[in-house]
Tab-separated table of C-alpha atoms and ligand atoms in Angstrom:
chain	number	residue	atom	x	y	z
O	1	MET	CA	81.936	86.711	108.844
O	2	THR	CA	78.647	85.632	107.267
O	3	THR	CA	77.519	86.662	103.807
O	4	PRO	CA	74.958	89.419	104.253
O	5	SER	CA	71.513	88.989	102.771
O	6	PRO	CA	70.966	91.102	99.660
O	7	ALA	CA	68.927	93.608	101.669
O	8	TRP	CA	72.182	94.647	103.359
O	9	GLY	CA	74.045	95.518	100.217
O	10	PRO	CA	73.790	95.920	96.466
O	11	ASP	CA	70.764	94.054	95.129
O	12	PHE	CA	70.204	94.439	91.421
O	13	ALA	CA	67.011	92.343	91.433
O	14	ALA	CA	65.466	94.768	93.936
O	15	LEU	CA	66.370	97.702	91.713
O	16	GLU	CA	64.858	96.008	88.657
O	17	ALA	CA	61.649	95.345	90.554
O	18	VAL	CA	61.316	98.903	91.843
O	19	ASP	CA	62.716	100.906	88.942
O	20	PRO	CA	63.253	98.993	85.696
O	21	GLN	CA	64.154	102.195	83.841
O	22	ILE	CA	67.113	103.067	86.064
O	23	ALA	CA	68.062	99.366	86.247
O	24	GLN	CA	68.239	99.289	82.463
O	25	LEU	CA	70.392	102.418	82.418
O	26	LEU	CA	72.854	100.748	84.793
O	27	LEU	CA	73.117	97.852	82.361
O	28	ASP	CA	73.423	100.260	79.426
O	29	GLU	CA	76.319	102.043	81.117
O	30	ARG	CA	78.067	98.743	81.857
O	31	ASP	CA	77.627	97.819	78.185
O	32	ARG	CA	78.929	101.213	77.074
O	33	LEU	CA	82.045	100.695	79.194
O	34	ASN	CA	82.495	97.166	77.936
O	35	SER	CA	82.084	97.986	74.257
O	36	GLY	CA	84.445	100.923	73.906
O	37	LEU	CA	87.831	102.299	74.859
O	38	GLN	CA	87.768	104.723	77.776
O	39	LEU	CA	90.703	107.100	77.403
O	40	ILE	CA	89.486	110.010	79.539
O	41	ALA	CA	92.585	110.653	81.663
O	42	SER	CA	90.556	111.384	84.801
O	43	GLU	CA	88.415	108.223	84.711
O	44	ASN	CA	88.974	104.652	85.838
O	45	PHE	CA	87.051	101.443	86.588
O	46	THR	CA	86.593	101.121	90.301
O	47	SER	CA	86.642	97.645	91.833
O	48	PRO	CA	83.622	95.519	92.834
O	49	ALA	CA	84.793	95.872	96.449
O	50	VAL	CA	84.645	99.663	96.228
O	51	LEU	CA	81.245	99.489	94.505
O	52	ALA	CA	79.962	97.230	97.295
O	53	ALA	CA	80.930	99.758	99.955
O	54	LEU	CA	79.317	102.535	97.925
O	55	GLY	CA	76.048	100.626	97.596
O	56	SER	CA	75.792	99.925	101.320
O	57	THR	CA	73.722	100.903	104.346
O	58	LEU	CA	76.450	103.332	105.387
O	59	SER	CA	74.690	105.687	102.966
O	60	ASN	CA	71.997	106.167	105.625
O	61	LYS	CA	74.062	107.610	108.413
O	62	TYR	CA	74.296	111.238	109.386
O	63	ALA	CA	77.683	111.763	111.006
O	64	GLU	CA	78.506	115.458	111.077
O	65	GLY	CA	81.771	115.848	112.921
O	66	TYR	CA	84.716	113.481	113.113
O	67	PRO	CA	85.241	110.030	114.695
O	68	GLY	CA	84.509	110.230	118.420
O	69	ARG	CA	83.187	113.810	118.090
O	70	ARG	CA	79.883	113.643	116.184
O	71	TYR	CA	76.682	115.619	116.350
O	72	TYR	CA	74.547	112.444	116.051
O	73	GLY	CA	74.156	109.232	117.993
O	74	GLY	CA	74.704	105.810	116.465
O	75	CYS	CA	78.012	106.693	114.827
O	76	GLU	CA	80.099	103.944	116.408
O	77	VAL	CA	80.225	101.862	113.214
O	78	VAL	CA	80.919	104.689	110.777
O	79	ASP	CA	83.509	106.035	113.231
O	80	GLU	CA	85.442	102.819	112.764
O	81	ALA	CA	85.179	103.019	108.971
O	82	GLU	CA	86.461	106.592	108.942
O	83	ARG	CA	89.264	105.835	111.427
O	84	LEU	CA	90.407	102.947	109.225
O	85	GLY	CA	90.388	105.207	106.176
O	86	ILE	CA	92.344	107.962	107.943
O	87	GLU	CA	94.995	105.523	109.196
O	88	ARG	CA	95.310	103.917	105.756
O	89	ALA	CA	95.709	107.318	104.078
O	90	LYS	CA	98.384	108.410	106.560
O	91	GLU	CA	100.259	105.151	106.077
O	92	LEU	CA	99.960	105.054	102.288
O	93	PHE	CA	101.077	108.649	101.761
O	94	GLY	CA	103.391	109.027	104.769
O	95	ALA	CA	101.176	111.913	105.873
O	96	GLU	CA	100.731	113.412	109.323
O	97	HIS	CA	96.982	113.951	108.944
O	98	ALA	CA	94.198	112.940	106.537
O	99	ASN	CA	90.603	114.019	105.959
O	100	LEU	CA	88.415	111.713	103.861
O	101	GLN	CA	85.245	113.784	103.975
O	102	PRO	CA	85.487	116.176	100.989
O	103	HIS	CA	82.721	115.288	98.555
O	104	SER	CA	84.943	116.062	95.562
O	105	GLY	CA	88.281	117.467	94.530
O	106	ALA	CA	86.687	120.910	94.203
O	107	SER	CA	85.367	120.589	97.789
O	108	ALA	CA	88.832	119.666	99.042
O	109	ASN	CA	90.223	122.715	97.259
O	110	ILE	CA	87.535	124.988	98.720
O	111	ALA	CA	88.522	123.687	102.153
O	112	ALA	CA	92.161	124.606	101.528
O	113	TYR	CA	91.172	128.152	100.525
O	114	GLY	CA	88.886	128.298	103.570
O	115	ALA	CA	91.570	127.121	105.971
O	116	PHE	CA	94.323	129.455	104.851
O	117	LEU	CA	92.842	132.512	103.121
O	118	GLN	CA	90.416	135.375	103.595
O	119	PRO	CA	88.358	136.718	100.670
O	120	GLY	CA	90.490	139.059	98.603
O	121	ASP	CA	93.771	137.335	99.433
O	122	THR	CA	96.181	136.585	96.614
O	123	VAL	CA	96.749	133.072	95.325
O	124	LEU	CA	99.267	132.037	92.664
O	125	ALA	CA	98.352	129.026	90.515
O	126	MET	CA	98.783	127.515	87.070
O	127	SER	CA	96.506	129.005	84.438
O	128	LEU	CA	93.680	126.777	83.211
O	129	PRO	CA	94.537	127.101	79.488
O	130	HIS	CA	98.058	125.904	80.305
O	131	GLY	CA	96.878	122.843	82.258
O	132	GLY	CA	95.597	124.163	85.612
O	133	HIS	CA	92.088	123.736	86.999
O	134	LEU	CA	88.842	125.697	87.302
O	135	THR	CA	89.260	125.931	91.083
O	136	HIS	CA	92.726	127.449	90.745
O	137	GLY	CA	91.502	130.993	90.327
O	138	THR	CA	89.448	131.075	87.125
O	139	LYS	CA	86.967	133.929	86.947
O	140	VAL	CA	83.969	131.583	86.647
O	141	SER	CA	84.756	129.755	89.913
O	142	PHE	CA	84.594	130.811	93.572
O	143	SER	CA	88.385	130.868	93.475
O	144	GLY	CA	88.560	133.681	90.930
O	145	LYS	CA	85.477	135.503	92.193
O	146	TRP	CA	86.449	135.656	95.865
O	147	PHE	CA	90.243	135.668	95.663
O	148	ASN	CA	92.853	137.662	93.782
O	149	ALA	CA	94.273	135.019	91.476
O	150	VAL	CA	97.568	135.428	89.654
O	151	HIS	CA	98.601	132.773	87.132
O	152	TYR	CA	101.839	131.274	85.901
O	153	GLY	CA	101.932	129.059	82.825
O	154	VAL	CA	104.221	126.953	80.706
O	155	SER	CA	107.101	128.335	78.698
O	156	GLN	CA	106.521	128.454	74.967
O	157	ASP	CA	109.658	126.515	74.088
O	158	THR	CA	109.560	123.581	76.538
O	159	GLU	CA	105.762	123.637	77.111
O	160	ASP	CA	106.558	122.615	80.704
O	161	ILE	CA	105.917	124.736	83.808
O	162	ASP	CA	107.779	128.030	83.617
O	163	TYR	CA	109.422	127.971	87.046
O	164	ASP	CA	111.193	131.300	86.452
O	165	GLN	CA	107.876	132.989	85.724
O	166	MET	CA	106.298	131.355	88.785
O	167	ARG	CA	109.126	132.607	91.008
O	168	ALA	CA	109.000	136.125	89.545
O	169	LEU	CA	105.217	136.348	90.015
O	170	ALA	CA	105.519	135.095	93.591
O	171	ARG	CA	108.123	137.754	94.378
O	172	GLU	CA	106.004	140.465	92.748
O	173	HIS	CA	102.588	139.542	94.199
O	174	ARG	CA	103.541	137.873	97.538
O	175	PRO	CA	100.642	135.347	97.395
O	176	LYS	CA	99.311	133.875	100.614
O	177	MET	CA	98.991	130.492	98.892
O	178	ILE	CA	100.757	128.928	95.921
O	179	ILE	CA	99.055	126.060	94.103
O	180	CYS	CA	100.658	123.519	91.832
O	181	GLY	CA	98.997	120.681	89.975
O	182	GLY	CA	96.255	120.673	87.363
O	183	SER	CA	94.269	118.658	84.891
O	184	ALA	CA	96.494	118.516	81.815
O	185	ILE	CA	100.108	118.377	82.981
O	186	PRO	CA	101.964	115.435	81.411
O	187	ARG	CA	105.273	116.000	83.204
O	188	LEU	CA	106.458	115.538	86.770
O	189	ILE	CA	106.238	118.663	88.914
O	190	ASP	CA	109.293	119.962	90.787
O	191	PHE	CA	107.707	120.174	94.236
O	192	ALA	CA	111.009	121.207	95.836
O	193	ALA	CA	111.133	124.281	93.595
O	194	PHE	CA	107.593	125.252	94.611
O	195	ARG	CA	108.458	124.721	98.297
O	196	GLU	CA	111.502	126.953	97.985
O	197	VAL	CA	109.464	129.768	96.441
O	198	ALA	CA	106.651	129.351	98.977
O	199	ASP	CA	109.182	129.604	101.820
O	200	GLU	CA	110.832	132.635	100.247
O	201	VAL	CA	107.565	134.606	100.057
O	202	GLY	CA	105.921	133.129	103.168
O	203	ALA	CA	103.139	131.311	101.283
O	204	ILE	CA	101.261	128.135	102.005
O	205	LEU	CA	102.008	125.449	99.400
O	206	MET	CA	98.945	123.528	98.219
O	207	VAL	CA	99.458	120.665	95.794
O	208	ASP	CA	96.361	119.639	93.865
O	209	ALA	CA	97.382	116.056	93.164
O	210	ALA	CA	94.011	114.875	91.857
O	211	HIS	CA	95.391	113.593	88.594
O	212	PHE	CA	98.535	111.874	89.769
O	213	ILE	CA	97.941	110.856	93.400
O	214	GLY	CA	97.248	107.280	92.289
O	215	LEU	CA	100.730	107.132	90.757
O	216	VAL	CA	102.147	108.436	94.042
O	217	ALA	CA	100.177	105.786	95.961
O	218	GLY	CA	101.665	103.144	93.659
O	219	LYS	CA	105.194	104.506	94.271
O	220	ALA	CA	105.564	105.111	90.541
O	221	ILE	CA	106.359	108.842	90.785
O	222	PRO	CA	107.706	111.126	93.563
O	223	SER	CA	105.346	112.276	96.303
O	224	PRO	CA	104.402	115.894	97.006
O	225	VAL	CA	103.563	115.079	100.642
O	226	PRO	CA	106.985	115.957	102.145
O	227	TYR	CA	106.919	119.372	100.453
O	228	ALA	CA	103.317	120.551	100.694
O	229	ASP	CA	101.380	122.114	103.530
O	230	VAL	CA	98.316	120.412	102.106
O	231	VAL	CA	97.780	117.935	99.284
O	232	THR	CA	94.240	117.796	97.905
O	233	PHE	CA	92.997	115.154	95.505
O	234	THR	CA	90.134	113.195	94.050
O	235	THR	CA	89.833	109.506	94.786
O	236	HIS	CA	88.447	108.263	91.474
O	237	LYS	CA	91.202	108.890	88.948
O	238	VAL	CA	94.336	106.692	88.829
O	239	LEU	CA	93.682	105.922	92.518
O	240	ARG	CA	90.641	103.913	91.356
O	241	GLY	CA	88.415	104.637	94.333
O	242	PRO	CA	84.898	106.037	94.545
O	243	ARG	CA	84.063	109.442	93.101
O	244	GLY	CA	85.091	111.890	95.817
O	245	GLY	CA	87.800	114.008	97.371
O	246	MET	CA	90.363	113.799	100.146
O	247	LEU	CA	93.214	115.779	101.603
O	248	VAL	CA	96.376	115.065	103.571
O	249	CYS	CA	98.391	117.683	105.418
O	250	LYS	CA	100.959	118.551	108.048
O	251	GLU	CA	99.751	118.107	111.622
O	252	GLU	CA	100.089	121.853	112.257
O	253	HIS	CA	97.290	122.463	109.708
O	254	ALA	CA	95.055	119.549	110.745
O	255	ALA	CA	92.621	121.495	112.921
O	256	ALA	CA	92.232	124.353	110.439
O	257	LEU	CA	91.628	122.023	107.502
O	258	ASP	CA	89.239	119.768	109.423
O	259	LYS	CA	87.210	122.818	110.444
O	260	ALA	CA	87.258	124.095	106.869
O	261	VAL	CA	85.880	120.785	105.536
O	262	PHE	CA	83.255	120.640	108.297
O	263	PRO	CA	81.482	122.828	109.333
O	264	MET	CA	82.792	125.605	107.063
O	265	MET	CA	82.311	123.980	103.638
O	266	GLN	CA	80.229	120.851	104.069
O	267	GLY	CA	77.547	119.334	106.243
O	268	GLY	CA	77.176	115.601	106.785
O	269	PRO	CA	79.896	113.414	105.280
O	270	LEU	CA	78.907	110.647	102.836
O	271	MET	CA	79.868	107.700	105.034
O	272	HIS	CA	79.363	105.083	102.291
O	273	ALA	CA	81.840	107.070	100.186
O	274	VAL	CA	84.239	107.400	103.127
O	275	ALA	CA	84.117	103.608	103.567
O	276	ALA	CA	84.657	103.110	99.836
O	277	LYS	CA	87.674	105.443	99.977
O	278	ALA	CA	89.065	103.284	102.802
O	279	VAL	CA	88.652	100.204	100.592
O	280	ALA	CA	90.441	101.886	97.696
O	281	LEU	CA	93.309	102.940	99.989
O	282	ARG	CA	93.691	99.326	101.107
O	283	GLU	CA	93.740	98.157	97.491
O	284	ALA	CA	96.293	100.837	96.598
O	285	ALA	CA	98.715	99.540	99.245
O	286	THR	CA	99.132	96.166	97.506
O	287	PRO	CA	102.039	95.039	95.279
O	288	GLU	CA	99.475	94.456	92.496
O	289	TYR	CA	98.520	98.110	92.616
O	290	HIS	CA	102.176	99.161	92.464
O	291	ASP	CA	102.518	97.087	89.285
O	292	TYR	CA	99.354	98.708	87.979
O	293	ALA	CA	100.672	102.240	88.596
O	294	ARG	CA	103.918	101.490	86.764
O	295	GLN	CA	101.999	99.934	83.876
O	296	VAL	CA	99.728	103.001	83.608
O	297	ILE	CA	102.826	105.112	82.902
O	298	ALA	CA	104.411	102.581	80.546
O	299	ASN	CA	101.156	102.409	78.622
O	300	ALA	CA	100.843	106.203	78.456
O	301	GLN	CA	104.391	106.512	77.155
O	302	THR	CA	103.844	103.852	74.497
O	303	LEU	CA	100.506	105.344	73.438
O	304	THR	CA	102.027	108.837	73.238
O	305	ALA	CA	105.008	107.703	71.176
O	306	ALA	CA	102.768	105.788	68.784
O	307	LEU	CA	100.436	108.764	68.328
O	308	ALA	CA	103.449	111.034	67.782
O	309	ALA	CA	104.719	108.710	65.073
O	310	GLU	CA	101.417	109.251	63.239
O	311	GLY	CA	101.467	113.057	63.377
O	312	MET	CA	99.870	113.932	66.707
O	313	ARG	CA	102.392	116.186	68.452
O	314	PRO	CA	102.710	115.527	72.197
O	315	ILE	CA	102.889	118.716	74.251
O	316	THR	CA	106.306	118.718	76.023
O	317	GLY	CA	107.370	115.921	73.671
O	318	GLY	CA	105.975	113.072	75.771
O	319	THR	CA	104.728	112.126	79.203
O	320	ASP	CA	106.004	111.002	82.616
O	321	THR	CA	102.532	110.213	83.898
O	322	HIS	CA	99.194	108.694	82.961
O	323	LEU	CA	98.182	111.307	80.409
O	324	ALA	CA	99.261	112.993	77.222
O	325	LEU	CA	98.142	116.211	75.617
O	326	LEU	CA	98.339	116.064	71.819
O	327	ASP	CA	98.422	118.952	69.380
O	328	LEU	CA	96.416	118.053	66.265
O	329	GLN	CA	97.171	121.167	64.211
O	330	GLY	CA	99.585	119.233	62.029
O	331	LEU	CA	96.750	116.907	60.997
O	332	GLY	CA	94.351	119.781	60.222
O	333	VAL	CA	91.806	118.478	62.745
O	334	THR	CA	90.440	120.386	65.752
O	335	GLY	CA	90.095	118.880	69.198
O	336	ALA	CA	86.294	119.040	68.954
O	337	GLU	CA	86.317	117.205	65.615
O	338	ALA	CA	88.704	114.588	66.993
O	339	GLU	CA	86.565	113.987	70.087
O	340	ALA	CA	83.431	113.542	67.954
O	341	ARG	CA	85.102	111.296	65.363
O	342	ALA	CA	86.759	109.100	67.981
O	343	GLY	CA	83.454	108.868	69.839
O	344	ALA	CA	81.707	107.664	66.680
O	345	ALA	CA	84.264	104.827	66.646
O	346	ARG	CA	83.653	104.036	70.345
O	347	ILE	CA	86.893	105.627	71.510
O	348	VAL	CA	86.089	108.007	74.357
O	349	LEU	CA	88.526	110.893	74.856
O	350	ASN	CA	88.247	114.641	75.312
O	351	LYS	CA	89.169	117.726	73.358
O	352	ASN	CA	91.597	119.873	75.309
O	353	ALA	CA	93.131	123.293	74.946
O	354	ILE	CA	96.857	123.206	74.365
O	355	PRO	CA	99.166	125.951	75.688
O	356	TYR	CA	98.945	129.092	73.528
O	357	ASP	CA	95.968	127.569	71.713
O	358	PRO	CA	94.659	129.705	68.826
O	359	GLN	CA	91.212	128.051	69.156
O	360	PRO	CA	88.588	128.766	71.840
O	361	PRO	CA	88.272	126.046	74.526
O	362	SER	CA	84.998	124.816	73.012
O	363	VAL	CA	86.909	123.886	69.835
O	364	ALA	CA	90.499	123.446	71.078
O	365	SER	CA	93.515	122.340	69.061
O	366	GLY	CA	94.252	119.241	71.072
O	367	ILE	CA	93.031	116.100	72.723
O	368	ARG	CA	93.892	114.612	76.117
O	369	VAL	CA	94.274	110.859	76.469
O	370	GLY	CA	94.991	108.777	79.540
O	371	THR	CA	95.597	105.158	80.395
O	372	PRO	CA	94.175	104.524	83.911
O	373	ALA	CA	91.045	102.728	82.674
O	374	THR	CA	92.536	100.643	79.876
O	375	THR	CA	95.340	99.546	82.209
O	376	THR	CA	92.785	98.436	84.801
O	377	GLN	CA	91.327	96.270	82.012
O	378	GLY	CA	94.697	94.560	81.705
O	379	MET	CA	95.868	96.237	78.519
O	380	ASP	CA	99.588	96.552	77.827
O	381	GLU	CA	102.038	98.223	75.440
O	382	ALA	CA	100.994	96.071	72.472
O	383	ASP	CA	97.391	97.116	73.023
O	384	MET	CA	98.489	100.766	73.211
O	385	LYS	CA	100.131	100.562	69.793
O	386	ALA	CA	96.910	99.123	68.370
O	387	ILE	CA	94.849	101.813	70.117
O	388	ALA	CA	97.050	104.590	68.711
O	389	SER	CA	96.490	103.323	65.211
O	390	LEU	CA	92.719	103.112	65.793
O	391	ILE	CA	92.615	106.678	67.185
O	392	VAL	CA	94.501	108.101	64.214
O	393	ARG	CA	92.331	106.252	61.687
O	394	ALA	CA	89.128	107.419	63.379
O	395	VAL	CA	90.259	111.021	63.830
O	396	THR	CA	91.694	111.561	60.354
O	397	ASP	CA	89.000	109.776	58.318
O	398	GLU	CA	85.359	109.978	59.429
O	399	SER	CA	84.342	107.186	57.050
O	400	GLN	CA	86.468	104.763	59.083
O	401	ALA	CA	84.176	104.958	62.139
O	402	PRO	CA	82.261	101.678	61.600
O	403	ALA	CA	85.416	99.692	60.802
O	404	VAL	CA	87.325	101.159	63.738
O	405	ALA	CA	84.364	100.567	66.084
O	406	ALA	CA	84.368	96.897	65.059
O	407	GLU	CA	88.091	96.607	65.815
O	408	VAL	CA	87.592	98.383	69.140
O	409	ALA	CA	84.888	95.853	70.016
O	410	ASP	CA	87.284	92.994	69.229
O	411	LEU	CA	90.041	94.584	71.296
O	412	VAL	CA	87.929	95.119	74.417
O	413	ALA	CA	85.993	91.844	74.158
O	414	GLY	CA	88.837	89.865	75.710
O	415	LYS	CA	89.437	92.395	78.469
O	416	PRO	CA	86.060	93.741	79.589
O	417	ALA	CA	85.924	96.568	82.088
O	418	TYR	CA	83.272	94.696	84.060
O	419	PRO	CA	82.976	91.001	83.125
O	420	VAL	CA	79.342	90.043	82.550
T	1	DSN	N1	87.285	117.081	85.393
T	1	DSN	C1	88.609	116.699	85.799
T	1	DSN	C2	89.427	116.241	84.660
T	1	DSN	O1	88.891	115.679	83.722
T	1	DSN	O2	90.627	116.411	84.674
T	1	DSN	C3	89.276	117.778	86.553
T	1	DSN	O3	88.423	118.230	87.551
């Protein structure tokens, strides 16, 4: 293979010449990433290979339909890219069918609703304030507006999913679809228990694996694929691919889900993103990625324990995954204050409601932290202990921001997100 001329792929000089303002913003964002700690649990640093596919001529192609069955000519190249991605996804996840076209996790979820439900049908999902997701039946989303959503939560004593409540609600409401997964669940989910309940009440089981699918890909935690009718996910979290969505499912649901993605929910797929997803799936199948996935969890556990030792109470007492949810009430700091103070010290994290939170979501009593990005930078348990101490200093004493920011800069200097 020959090296393509810059006109065939990413060309920063061309961008600078045409649009110096946007070019500068790209550099500013790289510098922002390189000068701080990125602890948003849903973010990661995607690889140069993935970025190359994203910034490619595949962006030009209209390809409504699926490989071999398109509504446009000239799709023979993108067909191959999508076929590769589908085969890699099936292999990586042991799935019978895969669809790489959803533009986002929300789009993948809309497709699942579209494939299995009619407006007004009942869906049972985890409540957002207890760790669920907007698309799992909240009133402000299509899912709560167009469907009858019933919610289970976590039990007050363990702060983990209340499986008894979930089972009782399923028996009472007979949902057509049960959803598990969410955006702030630190513990492993008992997929077998959900499957059992879904079978008992005749429901479809949808697992929204957006947060943890990268850990599944890296064989670091159990897979939902054998249990679920459909597994939806994003590709940019622990999985470290491009921003986007994907789903895998049983063969019996393949036609319905494909039709729900296109033409029911979306038009033309983003073929550069589909190609970039294929690249990420290839990267995720390597032994290096398996090591990465294990290290993400080890780092999260070390970070959580170190924060707990300094007075931040981990919801459920710890984590099995890449993220922790921390109750700050014992420190007398709100989630919003903590997010702002950490940000002033170049530590990027987010405020987060905790279960049974007395504060409104805009204030929140907790923060959520995650280790996908820092682990991609090559950080380990020793770094996590240092990071915990920096977070606590920044969050509990605003005057520490400049000193903490300087220490953050030292810490990340040796392990830049994107080497300059
Ligand atoms: N916004 C994502 C997250 O941060 O978890 C969920 O969609």
